[in-house]
Amino acid sequence: MIPHMNHLSVPFGDLGRQYRCIQAEIDAAVERVLRSGWYILGAEVAAFEQEFAACCGVAYGVGVASGTDALYLALVALGIGPGDEVITVANAGMYQAAAIIQTGACPVFVDIVPEVHTIDPRAVEAAITPRTRAVLPVHLYGRMADMPAVMAVASRAGLAVVEDAAQAHGAWAFDHDGNRRQAGAWGTCGCWSFYPSKNLGALGDGGAVVTDDAALAERLRRLRQYGWGSKYIVTEAGGRNSRLDEMQAAILRVKLGHLEAWNAARRERAAWYGALLAGLPLELPSDTPGHVYHLYVVASDRRDALRSHLTTQGIGTDIHYPLPAHLQPAYAAVPMRPTGAGSLPHTERQTRRILSLPMYPELTRSEVEQVAMAVQEGNKAAEEQG
Ligand SMILES: *Cc1c(COP(=O)(O)O)cnc(C)c1O
């Protein structure tokens, strides 16, 4: 059917499968926009913003052009800039550092809790200085950071909390009262990407910020469109062009209706992997109820040998991410803390051990079995090599 994919027996990702499952709905939504004659910031974006915010359990949603822009604009809207520090992690793809650096603020990286790959709240507390303005936790791989602990530290210190929820559409965790609270609804605001491969993905780029703070949402609406308070009148400095378009919003509205079922399918596939891979010398992702498995990431001391074996068996894999932010070559001259190898031991160790296996709702049972069998063989082969 799709020849360019078929040389892999289990591709790491295959976005065409999802499109084919909901093709009629998507095509109808696209055609509706094409015929409407209105293509940027219109009724579809407004409706999606409301529907997505409601799904997160917050009052306001503001569509923007990408997840990285969502992070950047959220920080600017909070008044963060030169002289300020923002505490975040170094293992989550550099998007956070890129956004913080663009504002002129200084990224301060803290280590992770290694078993869950998310920010260590005690390390956050230890990194706070008089210049700290915000904490930027990442709900990595679909698992929420320890938000009750992060919020406790941040509120004691009077810091804003900007959640990077770009891998956590539909994820949730229990609050102190035992109620479910969605990703993006814990902090001052939540930032989202709708890059096509995310749990909720557009068919192009897109992003959003959600918040309960009306003034913050208003500022974001101005900042995403040149800083305009009204047409051609700039009332907010630091604005740019970062809009979500009508076509992507219409597509996202269709897909939002499937998100819960897709996340349930991801959790089912994670359970299959968990059962099939149990007992191997591999660290498997530990399950929590609100985990939505954007990625299925295992950790192994023989990661590179295992990955090579999977490649020879036609199994697509990836590494999220191969080089932490504090060791990126272009950032050597950029003010940030800490710097240099050895400064974030858990982050650096897991960077050498992590491996992402295929994980998407359309993955079949037999594909999961194929991957698991190849992982078992790969482990054996790696052990024999010593
Ligand atoms: C994808 C992603 C981003 C960036 O989103 P873009 O839309 O690609 O700019 C930010 N943070 C995390 C954790 C991501 O996975």
PDB file of N, CA and C in Angstrom, residues 78-116:
ATOM      1  N   LEU A  78       4.335  35.910  30.674  1.00  0.00           N
ATOM      2  CA  LEU A  78       4.551  35.968  32.122  1.00  0.00           C
ATOM      3  C   LEU A  78       5.577  37.034  32.494  1.00  0.00           C
ATOM      4  N   GLY A  79       6.082  37.735  31.492  1.00  0.00           N
ATOM      5  CA  GLY A  79       7.023  38.831  31.758  1.00  0.00           C
ATOM      6  C   GLY A  79       8.447  38.363  31.992  1.00  0.00           C
ATOM      7  N   ILE A  80       8.759  37.151  31.555  1.00  0.00           N
ATOM      8  CA  ILE A  80      10.105  36.602  31.781  1.00  0.00           C
ATOM      9  C   ILE A  80      11.046  37.038  30.664  1.00  0.00           C
ATOM     10  N   GLY A  81      12.240  37.485  31.039  1.00  0.00           N
ATOM     11  CA  GLY A  81      13.200  37.990  30.059  1.00  0.00           C
ATOM     12  C   GLY A  81      14.589  38.057  30.644  1.00  0.00           C
ATOM     13  N   PRO A  82      15.437  38.920  30.065  1.00  0.00           N
ATOM     14  CA  PRO A  82      16.837  39.016  30.494  1.00  0.00           C
ATOM     15  C   PRO A  82      16.964  39.227  32.015  1.00  0.00           C
ATOM     16  N   GLY A  83      17.918  38.522  32.611  1.00  0.00           N
ATOM     17  CA  GLY A  83      18.142  38.635  34.052  1.00  0.00           C
ATOM     18  C   GLY A  83      17.371  37.605  34.855  1.00  0.00           C
ATOM     19  N   ASP A  84      16.396  36.951  34.221  1.00  0.00           N
ATOM     20  CA  ASP A  84      15.586  35.951  34.925  1.00  0.00           C
ATOM     21  C   ASP A  84      16.148  34.547  34.708  1.00  0.00           C
ATOM     22  N   GLU A  85      15.802  33.654  35.626  1.00  0.00           N
ATOM     23  CA  GLU A  85      16.164  32.244  35.486  1.00  0.00           C
ATOM     24  C   GLU A  85      14.908  31.383  35.448  1.00  0.00           C
ATOM     25  N   VAL A  86      14.948  30.357  34.608  1.00  0.00           N
ATOM     26  CA  VAL A  86      13.841  29.398  34.513  1.00  0.00           C
ATOM     27  C   VAL A  86      14.414  28.002  34.715  1.00  0.00           C
ATOM     28  N   ILE A  87      13.828  27.265  35.660  1.00  0.00           N
ATOM     29  CA  ILE A  87      14.327  25.923  35.989  1.00  0.00           C
ATOM     30  C   ILE A  87      13.599  24.882  35.147  1.00  0.00           C
ATOM     31  N   THR A  88      14.375  24.023  34.467  1.00  0.00           N
ATOM     32  CA  THR A  88      13.776  22.975  33.648  1.00  0.00           C
ATOM     33  C   THR A  88      14.700  21.760  33.601  1.00  0.00           C
ATOM     34  N   VAL A  89      14.351  20.791  32.734  1.00  0.00           N
ATOM     35  CA  VAL A  89      15.172  19.581  32.590  1.00  0.00           C
ATOM     36  C   VAL A  89      15.983  19.651  31.297  1.00  0.00           C
ATOM     37  N   ALA A  90      17.010  18.791  31.210  1.00  0.00           N
ATOM     38  CA  ALA A  90      17.890  18.792  30.035  1.00  0.00           C
ATOM     39  C   ALA A  90      17.644  17.587  29.136  1.00  0.00           C
ATOM     40  N   ASN A  91      16.688  16.704  29.537  1.00  0.00           N
ATOM     41  CA  ASN A  91      16.535  15.426  28.805  1.00  0.00           C
ATOM     42  C   ASN A  91      15.343  15.404  27.863  1.00  0.00           C
ATOM     43  N   ALA A  92      14.724  16.568  27.626  1.00  0.00           N
ATOM     44  CA  ALA A  92      13.422  16.554  26.949  1.00  0.00           C
ATOM     45  C   ALA A  92      13.432  17.233  25.586  1.00  0.00           C
ATOM     46  N   GLY A  93      14.556  17.185  24.896  1.00  0.00           N
ATOM     47  CA  GLY A  93      14.561  17.589  23.499  1.00  0.00           C
ATOM     48  C   GLY A  93      14.935  19.039  23.218  1.00  0.00           C
ATOM     49  N   MET A  94      15.429  19.771  24.189  1.00  0.00           N
ATOM     50  CA  MET A  94      15.966  21.115  23.948  1.00  0.00           C
ATOM     51  C   MET A  94      14.928  22.188  23.613  1.00  0.00           C
ATOM     52  N   TYR A  95      13.662  21.801  23.429  1.00  0.00           N
ATOM     53  CA  TYR A  95      12.639  22.798  23.080  1.00  0.00           C
ATOM     54  C   TYR A  95      12.522  23.837  24.192  1.00  0.00           C
ATOM     55  N   GLN A  96      12.633  23.367  25.436  1.00  0.00           N
ATOM     56  CA  GLN A  96      12.480  24.260  26.593  1.00  0.00           C
ATOM     57  C   GLN A  96      13.627  25.265  26.624  1.00  0.00           C
ATOM     58  N   ALA A  97      14.856  24.754  26.446  1.00  0.00           N
ATOM     59  CA  ALA A  97      16.024  25.643  26.455  1.00  0.00           C
ATOM     60  C   ALA A  97      15.912  26.652  25.324  1.00  0.00           C
ATOM     61  N   ALA A  98      15.487  26.200  24.138  1.00  0.00           N
ATOM     62  CA  ALA A  98      15.364  27.103  22.991  1.00  0.00           C
ATOM     63  C   ALA A  98      14.409  28.246  23.323  1.00  0.00           C
ATOM     64  N   ALA A  99      13.257  27.903  23.936  1.00  0.00           N
ATOM     65  CA  ALA A  99      12.261  28.926  24.262  1.00  0.00           C
ATOM     66  C   ALA A  99      12.786  29.880  25.336  1.00  0.00           C
ATOM     67  N   ILE A 100      13.430  29.336  26.358  1.00  0.00           N
ATOM     68  CA  ILE A 100      13.932  30.173  27.459  1.00  0.00           C
ATOM     69  C   ILE A 100      15.011  31.127  26.932  1.00  0.00           C
ATOM     70  N   ILE A 101      15.933  30.590  26.127  1.00  0.00           N
ATOM     71  CA  ILE A 101      17.035  31.403  25.592  1.00  0.00           C
ATOM     72  C   ILE A 101      16.484  32.525  24.707  1.00  0.00           C
ATOM     73  N   GLN A 102      15.451  32.226  23.904  1.00  0.00           N
ATOM     74  CA  GLN A 102      14.859  33.264  23.042  1.00  0.00           C
ATOM     75  C   GLN A 102      14.308  34.436  23.837  1.00  0.00           C
ATOM     76  N   THR A 103      13.851  34.194  25.064  1.00  0.00           N
ATOM     77  CA  THR A 103      13.312  35.311  25.864  1.00  0.00           C
ATOM     78  C   THR A 103      14.440  36.155  26.456  1.00  0.00           C
ATOM     79  N   GLY A 104      15.667  35.636  26.417  1.00  0.00           N
ATOM     80  CA  GLY A 104      16.793  36.334  27.043  1.00  0.00           C
ATOM     81  C   GLY A 104      17.054  35.853  28.457  1.00  0.00           C
ATOM     82  N   ALA A 105      16.178  34.968  28.970  1.00  0.00           N
ATOM     83  CA  ALA A 105      16.374  34.424  30.319  1.00  0.00           C
ATOM     84  C   ALA A 105      17.414  33.302  30.278  1.00  0.00           C
ATOM     85  N   CYS A 106      17.807  32.855  31.460  1.00  0.00           N
ATOM     86  CA  CYS A 106      18.862  31.843  31.587  1.00  0.00           C
ATOM     87  C   CYS A 106      18.236  30.498  31.974  1.00  0.00           C
ATOM     88  N   PRO A 107      18.453  29.447  31.162  1.00  0.00           N
ATOM     89  CA  PRO A 107      17.966  28.124  31.561  1.00  0.00           C
ATOM     90  C   PRO A 107      18.819  27.559  32.696  1.00  0.00           C
ATOM     91  N   VAL A 108      18.143  27.030  33.724  1.00  0.00           N
ATOM     92  CA  VAL A 108      18.841  26.355  34.819  1.00  0.00           C
ATOM     93  C   VAL A 108      18.325  24.915  34.824  1.00  0.00           C
ATOM     94  N   PHE A 109      19.211  23.984  34.468  1.00  0.00           N
ATOM     95  CA  PHE A 109      18.787  22.592  34.361  1.00  0.00           C
ATOM     96  C   PHE A 109      18.950  21.885  35.690  1.00  0.00           C
ATOM     97  N   VAL A 110      17.954  21.044  36.018  1.00  0.00           N
ATOM     98  CA  VAL A 110      18.086  20.191  37.195  1.00  0.00           C
ATOM     99  C   VAL A 110      17.943  18.745  36.747  1.00  0.00           C
ATOM    100  N   ASP A 111      18.358  17.841  37.599  1.00  0.00           N
ATOM    101  CA  ASP A 111      18.370  16.426  37.230  1.00  0.00           C
ATOM    102  C   ASP A 111      16.960  15.835  37.312  1.00  0.00           C
ATOM    103  N   ILE A 112      16.846  14.620  36.809  1.00  0.00           N
ATOM    104  CA  ILE A 112      15.568  13.908  36.762  1.00  0.00           C
ATOM    105  C   ILE A 112      15.528  12.832  37.841  1.00  0.00           C
ATOM    106  N   VAL A 113      14.324  12.342  38.110  1.00  0.00           N
ATOM    107  CA  VAL A 113      14.164  11.096  38.868  1.00  0.00           C
ATOM    108  C   VAL A 113      14.345   9.995  37.823  1.00  0.00           C
ATOM    109  N   PRO A 114      15.416   9.197  37.903  1.00  0.00           N
ATOM    110  CA  PRO A 114      15.792   8.375  36.752  1.00  0.00           C
ATOM    111  C   PRO A 114      14.746   7.356  36.311  1.00  0.00           C
ATOM    112  N   GLU A 115      13.993   6.766  37.249  1.00  0.00           N
ATOM    113  CA  GLU A 115      13.030   5.717  36.870  1.00  0.00           C
ATOM    114  C   GLU A 115      11.876   6.280  36.055  1.00  0.00           C
ATOM    115  N   VAL A 116      11.561   7.562  36.237  1.00  0.00           N
ATOM    116  CA  VAL A 116      10.400   8.128  35.551  1.00  0.00           C
ATOM    117  C   VAL A 116      10.789   9.205  34.530  1.00  0.00           C
TER     118      VAL A 116
END
